[in-house]
N, CA, C and O atoms as a DFTB+ gen file, in Angstrom:
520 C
 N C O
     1  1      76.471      81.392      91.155
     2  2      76.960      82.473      90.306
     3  2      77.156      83.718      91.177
     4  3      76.279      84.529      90.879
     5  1      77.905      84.153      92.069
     6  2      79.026      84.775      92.690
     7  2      79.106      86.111      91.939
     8  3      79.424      87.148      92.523
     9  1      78.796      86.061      90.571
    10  2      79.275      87.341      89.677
    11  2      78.210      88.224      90.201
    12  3      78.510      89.222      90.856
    13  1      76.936      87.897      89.938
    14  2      75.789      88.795      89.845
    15  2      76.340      89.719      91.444
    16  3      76.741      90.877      91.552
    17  1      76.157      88.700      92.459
    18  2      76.378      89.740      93.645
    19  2      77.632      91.042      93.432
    20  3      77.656      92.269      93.324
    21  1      78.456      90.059      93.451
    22  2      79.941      90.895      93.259
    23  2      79.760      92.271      92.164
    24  3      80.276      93.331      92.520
    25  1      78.905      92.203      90.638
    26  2      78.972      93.575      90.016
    27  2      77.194      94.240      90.784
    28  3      76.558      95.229      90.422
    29  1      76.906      93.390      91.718
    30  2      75.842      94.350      91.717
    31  2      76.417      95.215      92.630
    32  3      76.256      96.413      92.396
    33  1      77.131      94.862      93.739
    34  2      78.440      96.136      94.692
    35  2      79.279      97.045      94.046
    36  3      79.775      98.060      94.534
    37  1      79.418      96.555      92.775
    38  2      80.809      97.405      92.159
    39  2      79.269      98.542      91.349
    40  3      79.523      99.730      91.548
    41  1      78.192      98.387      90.738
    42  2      77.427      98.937      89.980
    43  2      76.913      99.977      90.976
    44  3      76.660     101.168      90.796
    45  1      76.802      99.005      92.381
    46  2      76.223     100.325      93.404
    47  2      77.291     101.462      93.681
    48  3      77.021     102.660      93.762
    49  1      78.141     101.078      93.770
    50  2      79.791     101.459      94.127
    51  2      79.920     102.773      93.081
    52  3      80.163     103.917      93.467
    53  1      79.723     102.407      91.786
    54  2      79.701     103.225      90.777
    55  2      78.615     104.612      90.460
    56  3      78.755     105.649      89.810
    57  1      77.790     104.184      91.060
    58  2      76.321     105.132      90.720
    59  2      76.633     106.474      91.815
    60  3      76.444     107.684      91.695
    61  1      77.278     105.510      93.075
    62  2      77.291     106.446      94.393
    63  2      78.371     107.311      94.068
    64  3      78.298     108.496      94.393
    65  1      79.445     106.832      93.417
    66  2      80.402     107.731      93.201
    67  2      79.999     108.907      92.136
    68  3      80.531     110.013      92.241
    69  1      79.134     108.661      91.205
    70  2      79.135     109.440      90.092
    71  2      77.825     110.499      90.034
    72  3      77.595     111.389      89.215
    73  1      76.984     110.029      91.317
    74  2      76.484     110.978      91.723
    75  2      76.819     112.812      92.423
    76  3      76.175     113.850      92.580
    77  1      78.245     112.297      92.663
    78  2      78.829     113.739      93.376
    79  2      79.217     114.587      92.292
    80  3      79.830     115.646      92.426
    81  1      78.719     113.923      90.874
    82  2      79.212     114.921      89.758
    83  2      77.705     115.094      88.783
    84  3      76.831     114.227      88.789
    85  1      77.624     116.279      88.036
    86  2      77.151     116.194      87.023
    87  2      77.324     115.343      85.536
    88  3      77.781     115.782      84.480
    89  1      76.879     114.187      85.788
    90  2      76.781     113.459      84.808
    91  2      75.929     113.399      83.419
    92  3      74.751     113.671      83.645
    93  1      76.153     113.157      82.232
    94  2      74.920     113.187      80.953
    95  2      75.372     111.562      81.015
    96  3      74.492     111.266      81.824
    97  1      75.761     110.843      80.885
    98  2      75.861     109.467      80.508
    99  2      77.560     109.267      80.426
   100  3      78.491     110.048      80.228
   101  1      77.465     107.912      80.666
   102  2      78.784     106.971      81.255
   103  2      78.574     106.334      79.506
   104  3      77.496     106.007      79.010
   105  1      79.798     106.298      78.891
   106  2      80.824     105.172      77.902
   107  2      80.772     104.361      78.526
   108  3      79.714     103.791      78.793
   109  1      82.166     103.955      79.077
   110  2      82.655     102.956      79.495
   111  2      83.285     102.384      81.170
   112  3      84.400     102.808      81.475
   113  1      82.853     101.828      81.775
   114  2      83.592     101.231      82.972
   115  2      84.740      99.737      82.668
   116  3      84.634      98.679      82.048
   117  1      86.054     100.557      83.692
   118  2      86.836      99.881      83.297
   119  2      87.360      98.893      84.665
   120  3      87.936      99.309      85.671
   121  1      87.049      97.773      84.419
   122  2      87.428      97.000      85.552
   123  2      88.101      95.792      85.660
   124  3      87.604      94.745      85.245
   125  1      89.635      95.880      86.398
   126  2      90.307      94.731      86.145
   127  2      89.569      93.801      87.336
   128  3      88.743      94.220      88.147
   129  1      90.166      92.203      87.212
   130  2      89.728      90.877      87.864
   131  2      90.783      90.415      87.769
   132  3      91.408      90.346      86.710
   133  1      91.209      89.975      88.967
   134  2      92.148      88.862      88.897
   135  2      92.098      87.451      88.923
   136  3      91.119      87.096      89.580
   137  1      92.749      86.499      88.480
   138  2      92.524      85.467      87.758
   139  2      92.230      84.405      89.439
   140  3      92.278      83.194      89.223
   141  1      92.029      84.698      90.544
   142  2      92.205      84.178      91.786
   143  2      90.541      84.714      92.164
   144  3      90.156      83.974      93.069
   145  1      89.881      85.315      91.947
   146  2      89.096      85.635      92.355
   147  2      87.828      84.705      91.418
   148  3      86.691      84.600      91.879
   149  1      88.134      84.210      90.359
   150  2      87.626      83.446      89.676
   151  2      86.023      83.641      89.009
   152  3      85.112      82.853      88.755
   153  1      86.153      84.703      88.914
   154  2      85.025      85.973      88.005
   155  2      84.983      85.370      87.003
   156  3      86.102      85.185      86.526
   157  1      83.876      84.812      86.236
   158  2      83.905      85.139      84.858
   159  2      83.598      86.015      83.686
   160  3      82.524      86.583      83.486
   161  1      84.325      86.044      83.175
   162  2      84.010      87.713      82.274
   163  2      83.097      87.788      81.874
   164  3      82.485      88.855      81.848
   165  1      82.460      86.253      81.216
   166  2      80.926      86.285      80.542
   167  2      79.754      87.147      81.278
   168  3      79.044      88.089      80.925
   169  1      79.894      86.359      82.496
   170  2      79.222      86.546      83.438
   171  2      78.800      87.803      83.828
   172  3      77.677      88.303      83.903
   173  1      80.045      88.274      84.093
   174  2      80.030      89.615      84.668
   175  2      79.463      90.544      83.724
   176  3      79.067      91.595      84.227
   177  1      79.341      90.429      82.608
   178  2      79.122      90.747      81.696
   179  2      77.836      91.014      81.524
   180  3      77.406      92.149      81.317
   181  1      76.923      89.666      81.624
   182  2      76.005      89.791      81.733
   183  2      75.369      90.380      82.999
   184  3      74.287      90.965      82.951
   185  1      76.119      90.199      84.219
   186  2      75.182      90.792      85.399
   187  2      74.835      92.276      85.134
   188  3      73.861      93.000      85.338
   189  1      76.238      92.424      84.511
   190  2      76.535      94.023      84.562
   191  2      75.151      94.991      83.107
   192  3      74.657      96.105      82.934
   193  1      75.134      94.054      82.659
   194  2      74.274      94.439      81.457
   195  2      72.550      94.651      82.202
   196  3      71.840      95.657      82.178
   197  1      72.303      93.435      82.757
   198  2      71.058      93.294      83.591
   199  2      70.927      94.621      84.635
   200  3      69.960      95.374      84.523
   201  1      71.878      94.832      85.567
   202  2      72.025      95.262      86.535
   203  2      71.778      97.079      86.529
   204  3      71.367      97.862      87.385
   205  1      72.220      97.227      85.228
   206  2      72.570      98.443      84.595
   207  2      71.135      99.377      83.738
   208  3      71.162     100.563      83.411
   209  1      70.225      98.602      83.584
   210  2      69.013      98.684      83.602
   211  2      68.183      99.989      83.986
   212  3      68.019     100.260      85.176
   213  1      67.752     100.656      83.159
   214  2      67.304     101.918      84.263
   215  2      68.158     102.815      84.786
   216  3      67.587     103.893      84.948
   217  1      69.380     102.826      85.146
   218  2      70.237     103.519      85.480
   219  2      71.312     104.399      84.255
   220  3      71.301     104.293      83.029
   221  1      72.205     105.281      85.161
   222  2      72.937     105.887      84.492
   223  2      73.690     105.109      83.451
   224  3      73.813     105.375      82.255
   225  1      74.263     103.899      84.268
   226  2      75.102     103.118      83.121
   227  2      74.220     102.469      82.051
   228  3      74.666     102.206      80.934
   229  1      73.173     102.260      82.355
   230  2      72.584     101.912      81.275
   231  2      73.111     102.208      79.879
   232  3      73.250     103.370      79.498
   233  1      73.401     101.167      79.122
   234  2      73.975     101.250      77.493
   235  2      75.780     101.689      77.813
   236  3      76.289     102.414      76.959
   237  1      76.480     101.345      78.748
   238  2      77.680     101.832      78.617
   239  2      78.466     100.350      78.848
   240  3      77.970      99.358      79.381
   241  1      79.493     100.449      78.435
   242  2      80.513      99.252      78.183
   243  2      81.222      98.744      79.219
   244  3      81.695      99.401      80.146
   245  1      81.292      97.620      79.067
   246  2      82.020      97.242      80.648
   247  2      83.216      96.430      80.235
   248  3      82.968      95.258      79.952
   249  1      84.635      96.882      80.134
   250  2      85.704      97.020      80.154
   251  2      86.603      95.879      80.842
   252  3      87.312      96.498      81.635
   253  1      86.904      94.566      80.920
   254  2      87.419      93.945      81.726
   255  2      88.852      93.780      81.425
   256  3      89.198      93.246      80.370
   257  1      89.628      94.168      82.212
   258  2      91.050      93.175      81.989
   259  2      91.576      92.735      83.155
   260  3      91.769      93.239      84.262
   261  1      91.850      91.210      82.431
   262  2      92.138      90.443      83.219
   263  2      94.016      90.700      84.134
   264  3      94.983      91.310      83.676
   265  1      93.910      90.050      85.318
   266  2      94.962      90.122      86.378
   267  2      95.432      88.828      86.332
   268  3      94.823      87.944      86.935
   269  1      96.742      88.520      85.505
   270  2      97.361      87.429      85.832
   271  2      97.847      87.099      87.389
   272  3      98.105      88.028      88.153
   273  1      97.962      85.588      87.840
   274  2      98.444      85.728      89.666
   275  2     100.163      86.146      89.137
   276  3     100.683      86.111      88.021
   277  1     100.622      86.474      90.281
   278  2     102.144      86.335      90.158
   279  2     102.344      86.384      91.250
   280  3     101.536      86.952      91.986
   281  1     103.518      85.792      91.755
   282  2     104.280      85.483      93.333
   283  2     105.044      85.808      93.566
   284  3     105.617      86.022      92.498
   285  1     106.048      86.259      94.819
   286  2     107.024      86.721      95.428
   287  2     107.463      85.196      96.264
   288  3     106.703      84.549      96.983
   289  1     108.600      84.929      96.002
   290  2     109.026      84.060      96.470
   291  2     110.138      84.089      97.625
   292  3     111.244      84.445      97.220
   293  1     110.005      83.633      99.642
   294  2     110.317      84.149     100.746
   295  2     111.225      83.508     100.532
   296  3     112.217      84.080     100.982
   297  1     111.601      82.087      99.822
   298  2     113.167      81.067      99.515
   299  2     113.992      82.026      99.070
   300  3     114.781      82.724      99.706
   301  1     113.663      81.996      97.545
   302  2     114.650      81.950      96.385
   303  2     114.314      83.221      95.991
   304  3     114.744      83.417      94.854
   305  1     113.612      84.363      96.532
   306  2     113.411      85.641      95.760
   307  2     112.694      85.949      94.485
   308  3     112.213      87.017      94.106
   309  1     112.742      84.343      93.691
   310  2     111.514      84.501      92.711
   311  2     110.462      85.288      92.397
   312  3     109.515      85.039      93.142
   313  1     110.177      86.326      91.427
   314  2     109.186      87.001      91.399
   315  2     108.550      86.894      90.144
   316  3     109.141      87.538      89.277
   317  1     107.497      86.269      89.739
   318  2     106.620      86.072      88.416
   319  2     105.450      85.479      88.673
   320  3     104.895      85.468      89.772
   321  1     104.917      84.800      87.320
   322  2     103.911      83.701      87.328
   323  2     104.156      82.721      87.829
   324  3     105.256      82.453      88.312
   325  1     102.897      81.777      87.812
   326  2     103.157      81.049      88.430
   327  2     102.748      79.672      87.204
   328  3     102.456      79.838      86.020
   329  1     102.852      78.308      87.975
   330  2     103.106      77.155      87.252
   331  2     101.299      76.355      87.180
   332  3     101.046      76.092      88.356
   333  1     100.263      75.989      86.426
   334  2      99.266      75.015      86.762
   335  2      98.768      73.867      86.179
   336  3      98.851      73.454      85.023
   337  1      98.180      73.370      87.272
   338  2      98.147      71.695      87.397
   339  2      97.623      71.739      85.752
   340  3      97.549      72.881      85.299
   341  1      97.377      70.997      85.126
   342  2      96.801      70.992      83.419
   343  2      97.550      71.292      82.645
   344  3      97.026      70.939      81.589
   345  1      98.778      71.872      82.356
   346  2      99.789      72.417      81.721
   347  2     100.191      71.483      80.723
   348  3     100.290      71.688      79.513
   349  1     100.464      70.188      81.508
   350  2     101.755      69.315      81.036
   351  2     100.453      68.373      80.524
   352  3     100.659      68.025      79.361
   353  1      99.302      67.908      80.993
   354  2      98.385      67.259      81.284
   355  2      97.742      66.840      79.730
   356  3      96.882      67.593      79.274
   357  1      98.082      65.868      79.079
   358  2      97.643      65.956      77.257
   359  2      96.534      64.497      77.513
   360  3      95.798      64.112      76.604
   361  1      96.563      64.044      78.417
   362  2      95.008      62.886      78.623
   363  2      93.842      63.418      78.926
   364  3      92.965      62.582      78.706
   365  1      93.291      64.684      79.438
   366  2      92.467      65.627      79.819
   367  2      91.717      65.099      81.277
   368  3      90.518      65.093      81.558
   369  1      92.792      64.699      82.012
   370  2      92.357      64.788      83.568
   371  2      91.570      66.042      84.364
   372  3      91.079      66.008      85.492
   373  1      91.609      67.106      83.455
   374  2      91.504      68.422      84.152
   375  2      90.889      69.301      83.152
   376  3      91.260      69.890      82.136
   377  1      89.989      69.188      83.715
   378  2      88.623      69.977      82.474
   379  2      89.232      71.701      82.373
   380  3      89.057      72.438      81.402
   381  1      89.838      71.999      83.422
   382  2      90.229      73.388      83.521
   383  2      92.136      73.341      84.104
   384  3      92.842      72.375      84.396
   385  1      92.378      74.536      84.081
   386  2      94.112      74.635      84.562
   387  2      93.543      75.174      86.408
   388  3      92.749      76.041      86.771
   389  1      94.135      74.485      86.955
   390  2      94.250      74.883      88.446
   391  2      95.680      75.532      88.805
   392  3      96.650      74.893      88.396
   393  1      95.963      76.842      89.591
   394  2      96.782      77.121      89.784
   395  2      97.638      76.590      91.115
   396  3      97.059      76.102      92.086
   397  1      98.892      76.724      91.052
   398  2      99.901      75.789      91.978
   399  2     100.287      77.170      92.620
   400  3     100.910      78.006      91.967
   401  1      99.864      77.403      94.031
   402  2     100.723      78.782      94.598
   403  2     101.413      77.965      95.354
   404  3     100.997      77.416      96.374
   405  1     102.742      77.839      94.761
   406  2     103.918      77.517      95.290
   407  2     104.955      78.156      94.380
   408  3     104.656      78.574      93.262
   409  1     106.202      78.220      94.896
   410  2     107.577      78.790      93.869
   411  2     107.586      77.721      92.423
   412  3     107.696      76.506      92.587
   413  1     107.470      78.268      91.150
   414  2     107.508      76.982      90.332
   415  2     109.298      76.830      90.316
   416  3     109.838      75.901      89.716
   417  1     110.039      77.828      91.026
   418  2     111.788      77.452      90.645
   419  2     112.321      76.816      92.354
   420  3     113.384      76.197      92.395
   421  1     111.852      76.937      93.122
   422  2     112.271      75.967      94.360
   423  2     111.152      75.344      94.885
   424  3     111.388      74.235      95.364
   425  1     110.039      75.713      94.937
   426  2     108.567      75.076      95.203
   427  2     108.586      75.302      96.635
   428  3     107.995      74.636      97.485
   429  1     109.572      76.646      96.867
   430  2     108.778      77.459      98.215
   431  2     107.623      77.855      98.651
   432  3     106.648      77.543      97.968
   433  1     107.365      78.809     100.153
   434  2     106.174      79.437     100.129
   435  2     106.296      80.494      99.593
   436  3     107.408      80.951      99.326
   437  1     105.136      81.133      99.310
   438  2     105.228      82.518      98.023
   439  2     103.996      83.456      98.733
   440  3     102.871      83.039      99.007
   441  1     104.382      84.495      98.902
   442  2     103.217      85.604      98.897
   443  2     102.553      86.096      97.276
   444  3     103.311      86.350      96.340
   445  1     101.080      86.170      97.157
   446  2     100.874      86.452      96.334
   447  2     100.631      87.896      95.453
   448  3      99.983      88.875      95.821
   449  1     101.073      87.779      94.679
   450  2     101.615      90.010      94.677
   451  2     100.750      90.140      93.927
   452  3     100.289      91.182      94.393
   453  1      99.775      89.786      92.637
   454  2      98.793      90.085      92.034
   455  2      97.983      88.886      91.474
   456  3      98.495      87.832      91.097
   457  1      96.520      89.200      91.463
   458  2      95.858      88.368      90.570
   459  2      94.422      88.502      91.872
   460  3      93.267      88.219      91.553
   461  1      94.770      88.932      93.177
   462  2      93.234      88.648      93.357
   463  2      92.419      89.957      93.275
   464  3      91.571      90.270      94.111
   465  1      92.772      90.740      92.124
   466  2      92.090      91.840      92.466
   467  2      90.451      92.188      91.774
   468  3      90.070      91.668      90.725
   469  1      89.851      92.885      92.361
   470  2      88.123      92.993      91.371
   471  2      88.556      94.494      91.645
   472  3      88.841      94.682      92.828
   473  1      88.725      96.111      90.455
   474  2      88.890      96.867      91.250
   475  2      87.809      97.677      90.004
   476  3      87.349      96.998      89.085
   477  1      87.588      98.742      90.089
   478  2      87.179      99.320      89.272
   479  2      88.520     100.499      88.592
   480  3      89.112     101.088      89.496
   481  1      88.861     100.750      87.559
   482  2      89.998     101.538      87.567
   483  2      89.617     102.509      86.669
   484  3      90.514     103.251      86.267
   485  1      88.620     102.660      86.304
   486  2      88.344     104.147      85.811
   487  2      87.058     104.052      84.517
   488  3      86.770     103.259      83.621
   489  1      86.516     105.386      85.052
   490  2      84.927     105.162      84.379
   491  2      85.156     106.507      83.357
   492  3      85.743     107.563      83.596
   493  1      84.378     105.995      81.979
   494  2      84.520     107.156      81.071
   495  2      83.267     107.870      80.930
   496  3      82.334     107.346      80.321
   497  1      83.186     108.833      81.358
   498  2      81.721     109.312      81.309
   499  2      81.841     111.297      80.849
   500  3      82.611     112.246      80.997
   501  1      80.664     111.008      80.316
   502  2      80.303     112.501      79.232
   503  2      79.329     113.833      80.166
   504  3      78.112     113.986      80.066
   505  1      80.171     114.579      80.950
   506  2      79.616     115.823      81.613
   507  2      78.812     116.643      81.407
   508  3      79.174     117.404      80.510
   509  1      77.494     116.951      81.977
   510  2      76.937     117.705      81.221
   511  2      76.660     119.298      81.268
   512  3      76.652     119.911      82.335
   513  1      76.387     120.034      79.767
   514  2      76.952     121.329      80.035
   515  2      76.280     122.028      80.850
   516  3      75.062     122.195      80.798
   517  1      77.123     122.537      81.754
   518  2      76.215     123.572      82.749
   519  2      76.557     125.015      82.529
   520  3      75.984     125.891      83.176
């Protein structure tokens, strides 16, 4: 379980930043994942709940949205989603969808333009009066 480490960096990440301000308490942290990095939201969820303990974030919401992959395609110029293995698949060979990074319209090589991201993109928090 990969998650716990990963929000315990983004939780440290967060505290350090929000220390350079006068803070009364944090709402909400908002953090996208991309679907390549293979986070689970539950998860994170829970680390982030555990993790949060004692601290400022303590009792504040943790915000996920998800990062579909999408590709740039070096063939055919293609630029979107992409195509995965399980799709077509109605015998249940594939307990889960695996993604195909290849072009799904020439089945070129493809650079990948989004989906592996973990970022934090913005924390809602309540200033206190000075």
């Amino acid at each position: 379980m990969h998650e716990v480490s990963v929000m315990s960096s983004i939780v440290e990440a967060v505290l350090t930043e929000l220390r350079k301000y006068e803070i009364e308490s944090v709402e909400e942290v908002y953090l996208t994942v991309g679907e390549m990095t293979y986070l689970g939201a539950e998860q994170l969820e829970f680390a982030y709940e555990f993790l949060t303990q004692g601290t400022l974030l303590e009792g504040s919401k943790l915000v996920i949205e998800p990062e579909k992959i999408t590709v740039k395609c070096s063939t055919c110029g293609y630029e979107g989603g992409i195509k995965y293995l399980g799709d077509e698949e109605e015998d249940g060979v594939y307990h889960t969808q695996l993604p195909v990074i290849s072009c799904p319209e020439c089945a070129g090589q493809v650079e990948v333009v989004n989906g592996r991201s973990c970022v934090v993109k913005s924390v809602k928090a309540v200033e206190k009066d000075v």
